[in-house]
Amino acid sequence: MSGGGTETPVGCEAAQGGGGGGKKKDSQGFTGSPAHLIIKDLGEIHSRLLDHRPVIQGETRYFVKEFEEKRGLREMRVLENLKNMIHETNEHTLPTCRATMQDSLNQVLQRLQAATDSVRRLQQREQERKKTQHFARKSWQTQPRNSEIPCSCIPRTDVSSCPGNRSCPPARGETTPPGCLGCLP
């Protein structure tokens, strides 16, 4: 029933004696009887109508070709879009971001420099204050202490009037030095 094989004679051909040996073969098979030609045509029609392998193979090739072309075009569009986006980023966005960042970093650097200078001045003042206090304490500690030296909180001539109980207030405009004889903590 497939069109690719050799046909066997059907009932009417066998009844007419067409299966015998007096007929010559040509390149297409047996010739002669009209029944044989009809059977041959039916085989071709059958193979064309019912054998779908060549059609399916052709459709498959066409589908694959179209798919590859469409996919290739889609990928080309995607790559072109990426290329345009990268170009735009390199040409416009990146320089803008770089300039903005440079300006911001310069401002931050100036603020940081100002803060560093301020902290340095504060540290120098603190060191000078500590150094002054240290020398003042040393100078007060090295002075001789006797009963005739008045209390430094209030200028007095009599030390006995200063009870040493930290109740003497300093005189106006004076600061209480470290190493007071008992009036300071």
CSV table of C-alpha atoms in Angstrom, one decimal:
chain,number,residue,atom,x,y,z
A,1,MET,CA,0.0,0.0,0.0
A,2,SER,CA,2.9,2.4,0.2
A,3,GLY,CA,4.0,3.9,-3.0
A,4,GLY,CA,7.6,2.9,-2.7
A,5,GLY,CA,7.4,-0.8,-3.2
A,6,THR,CA,6.6,-3.1,-6.1
A,7,GLU,CA,3.0,-3.7,-6.8
A,8,THR,CA,1.5,-7.1,-7.0
A,9,PRO,CA,-1.2,-7.8,-9.5
A,10,VAL,CA,-4.7,-7.5,-8.2
A,11,GLY,CA,-7.6,-9.9,-9.0
A,12,CYS,CA,-8.5,-8.7,-12.5
A,13,GLU,CA,-4.9,-8.7,-13.7
A,14,ALA,CA,-4.5,-12.3,-12.4
A,15,ALA,CA,-7.7,-13.3,-14.1
A,16,GLN,CA,-6.5,-12.0,-17.4
A,17,GLY,CA,-3.3,-13.7,-17.2
A,18,GLY,CA,-1.2,-10.6,-16.9
A,19,GLY,CA,1.1,-12.2,-14.4
A,20,GLY,CA,2.6,-14.4,-17.1
A,21,GLY,CA,5.7,-14.1,-19.0
A,22,GLY,CA,5.1,-12.8,-22.5
A,23,LYS,CA,5.2,-9.1,-21.7
A,24,LYS,CA,8.4,-7.0,-21.7
A,25,LYS,CA,9.5,-4.8,-18.8
A,26,ASP,CA,10.3,-1.2,-19.4
A,27,SER,CA,12.1,1.1,-17.0
A,28,GLN,CA,8.9,1.9,-15.0
A,29,GLY,CA,7.7,-1.7,-14.5
A,30,PHE,CA,5.1,-3.8,-16.3
A,31,THR,CA,3.3,-2.1,-19.2
A,32,GLY,CA,0.3,-3.1,-21.1
A,33,SER,CA,-2.9,-3.6,-19.2
A,34,PRO,CA,-5.0,-0.6,-18.2
A,35,ALA,CA,-5.6,-2.2,-14.8
A,36,HIS,CA,-2.0,-2.1,-14.1
A,37,LEU,CA,-1.8,1.6,-15.0
A,38,ILE,CA,-4.8,2.3,-12.7
A,39,ILE,CA,-3.2,0.4,-9.8
A,40,LYS,CA,0.0,2.3,-10.4
A,41,ASP,CA,-1.8,5.7,-10.4
A,42,LEU,CA,-3.7,4.6,-7.2
A,43,GLY,CA,-0.4,3.9,-5.5
A,44,GLU,CA,1.0,7.3,-6.4
A,45,ILE,CA,-2.2,9.0,-5.3
A,46,HIS,CA,-2.1,7.0,-2.1
A,47,SER,CA,1.5,7.9,-1.4
A,48,ARG,CA,0.8,11.6,-2.1
A,49,LEU,CA,-2.4,11.7,0.0
A,50,LEU,CA,-1.6,9.5,2.9
A,51,ASP,CA,2.2,9.5,3.2
A,52,HIS,CA,2.9,12.7,5.0
A,53,ARG,CA,6.6,12.3,5.7
A,54,PRO,CA,7.9,14.5,2.9
A,55,VAL,CA,5.4,17.2,3.8
A,56,ILE,CA,6.2,17.0,7.5
A,57,GLN,CA,10.0,17.1,6.8
A,58,GLY,CA,9.5,20.1,4.5
A,59,GLU,CA,7.4,21.9,7.1
A,60,THR,CA,9.9,21.1,9.8
A,61,ARG,CA,12.8,22.5,7.8
A,62,TYR,CA,10.7,25.6,7.1
A,63,PHE,CA,9.8,26.1,10.8
A,64,VAL,CA,13.4,25.6,11.9
A,65,LYS,CA,14.6,28.1,9.3
A,66,GLU,CA,12.0,30.7,10.2
A,67,PHE,CA,12.7,30.2,14.0
A,68,GLU,CA,16.4,30.6,13.5
A,69,GLU,CA,15.9,33.8,11.4
A,70,LYS,CA,13.4,35.3,13.8
A,71,ARG,CA,15.6,34.4,16.8
A,72,GLY,CA,18.6,35.8,15.1
A,73,LEU,CA,16.8,39.1,14.3
A,74,ARG,CA,15.4,39.3,17.9
A,75,GLU,CA,18.9,38.7,19.3
A,76,MET,CA,20.3,41.3,16.9
A,77,ARG,CA,17.7,43.8,18.2
A,78,VAL,CA,18.6,43.0,21.8
A,79,LEU,CA,22.3,43.5,21.1
A,80,GLU,CA,21.7,46.7,19.2
A,81,ASN,CA,19.6,48.0,22.2
A,82,LEU,CA,22.4,47.1,24.6
A,83,LYS,CA,25.0,48.7,22.4
A,84,ASN,CA,22.9,52.0,22.3
A,85,MET,CA,22.4,51.9,26.1
A,86,ILE,CA,26.1,51.4,26.7
A,87,HIS,CA,27.0,54.2,24.3
A,88,GLU,CA,24.5,56.6,26.0
A,89,THR,CA,25.8,55.6,29.4
A,90,ASN,CA,29.5,56.2,28.4
A,91,GLU,CA,28.8,59.4,26.6
A,92,HIS,CA,26.2,61.1,28.8
A,93,THR,CA,25.5,59.5,32.1
A,94,LEU,CA,29.0,58.6,33.2
A,95,PRO,CA,30.5,62.1,32.7
A,96,THR,CA,27.5,63.7,34.5
A,97,CYS,CA,27.9,61.3,37.4
A,98,ARG,CA,31.7,61.8,37.5
A,99,ALA,CA,31.3,65.6,37.6
A,100,THR,CA,28.7,65.5,40.3
A,101,MET,CA,30.8,63.1,42.4
A,102,GLN,CA,33.9,65.3,41.9
A,103,ASP,CA,32.0,68.4,43.1
A,104,SER,CA,30.5,66.6,46.1
A,105,LEU,CA,33.9,65.1,47.0
A,106,ASN,CA,35.5,68.6,46.9
A,107,GLN,CA,32.9,69.9,49.2
A,108,VAL,CA,33.3,67.0,51.6
A,109,LEU,CA,37.1,67.5,51.4
A,110,GLN,CA,36.8,71.2,52.3
A,111,ARG,CA,34.5,70.4,55.2
A,112,LEU,CA,36.8,67.7,56.4
A,113,GLN,CA,39.8,70.0,56.2
A,114,ALA,CA,37.9,72.7,58.2
A,115,ALA,CA,36.9,70.1,60.8
A,116,THR,CA,40.5,68.8,61.1
A,117,ASP,CA,41.8,72.4,61.5
A,118,SER,CA,39.2,73.1,64.2
A,119,VAL,CA,40.1,69.9,66.1
A,120,ARG,CA,43.8,70.7,65.8
A,121,ARG,CA,43.2,74.2,67.3
A,122,LEU,CA,41.2,72.7,70.1
A,123,GLN,CA,43.9,70.2,70.9
A,124,GLN,CA,46.5,72.9,70.9
A,125,ARG,CA,44.5,75.0,73.3
A,126,GLU,CA,43.9,72.0,75.6
A,127,GLN,CA,47.6,71.2,75.6
A,128,GLU,CA,48.5,74.8,76.3
A,129,ARG,CA,45.9,74.9,79.2
A,130,LYS,CA,47.3,71.7,80.6
A,131,LYS,CA,50.8,72.9,80.3
A,132,THR,CA,49.9,76.2,82.0
A,133,GLN,CA,48.2,74.4,84.8
A,134,HIS,CA,51.1,72.1,85.2
A,135,PHE,CA,53.6,74.9,85.5
A,136,ALA,CA,51.3,76.9,87.8
A,137,ARG,CA,51.1,73.9,90.2
A,138,LYS,CA,54.8,73.4,90.1
A,139,SER,CA,55.5,77.0,90.8
A,140,TRP,CA,53.0,77.0,93.7
A,141,GLN,CA,54.5,73.8,95.1
A,142,THR,CA,58.1,75.1,94.9
A,143,GLN,CA,57.3,78.3,96.9
A,144,PRO,CA,58.2,78.2,100.6
A,145,ARG,CA,55.2,77.8,102.9
A,146,ASN,CA,55.3,79.4,106.3
A,147,SER,CA,52.8,81.1,108.5
A,148,GLU,CA,53.7,84.6,107.3
A,149,ILE,CA,52.5,84.0,103.7
A,150,PRO,CA,48.9,85.1,103.5
A,151,CYS,CA,46.2,83.0,102.0
A,152,SER,CA,46.0,83.6,98.3
A,153,CYS,CA,42.2,83.4,98.2
A,154,ILE,CA,41.7,86.8,99.7
A,155,PRO,CA,44.6,89.2,100.2
A,156,ARG,CA,45.1,89.1,103.9
A,157,THR,CA,47.9,90.0,106.1
A,158,ASP,CA,46.9,87.7,108.9
A,159,VAL,CA,46.9,83.9,108.1
A,160,SER,CA,45.2,83.1,111.4
A,161,SER,CA,42.0,84.7,110.2
A,162,CYS,CA,41.8,82.1,107.3
A,163,PRO,CA,40.4,79.0,109.1
A,164,GLY,CA,41.4,76.7,106.2
A,165,ASN,CA,38.0,75.2,106.0
A,166,ARG,CA,37.4,76.2,102.4
A,167,SER,CA,35.1,79.0,103.3
A,168,CYS,CA,37.2,81.8,102.1
A,169,PRO,CA,35.9,83.2,98.9
A,170,PRO,CA,38.4,84.6,96.3
A,171,ALA,CA,38.7,88.3,96.1
A,172,ARG,CA,37.1,90.2,93.2
A,173,GLY,CA,39.0,89.5,89.9
A,174,GLU,CA,41.2,86.9,91.3
A,175,THR,CA,41.3,83.2,90.5
A,176,THR,CA,42.1,80.6,93.1
A,177,PRO,CA,45.4,79.1,92.3
A,178,PRO,CA,46.2,75.4,92.8
A,179,GLY,CA,48.1,74.8,95.9
A,180,CYS,CA,46.2,77.2,98.2
A,181,LEU,CA,47.0,76.7,101.8
A,182,GLY,CA,43.7,75.0,102.6
A,183,CYS,CA,41.1,77.3,101.1
A,184,LEU,CA,40.8,75.3,97.9
A,185,PRO,CA,40.0,71.7,97.4
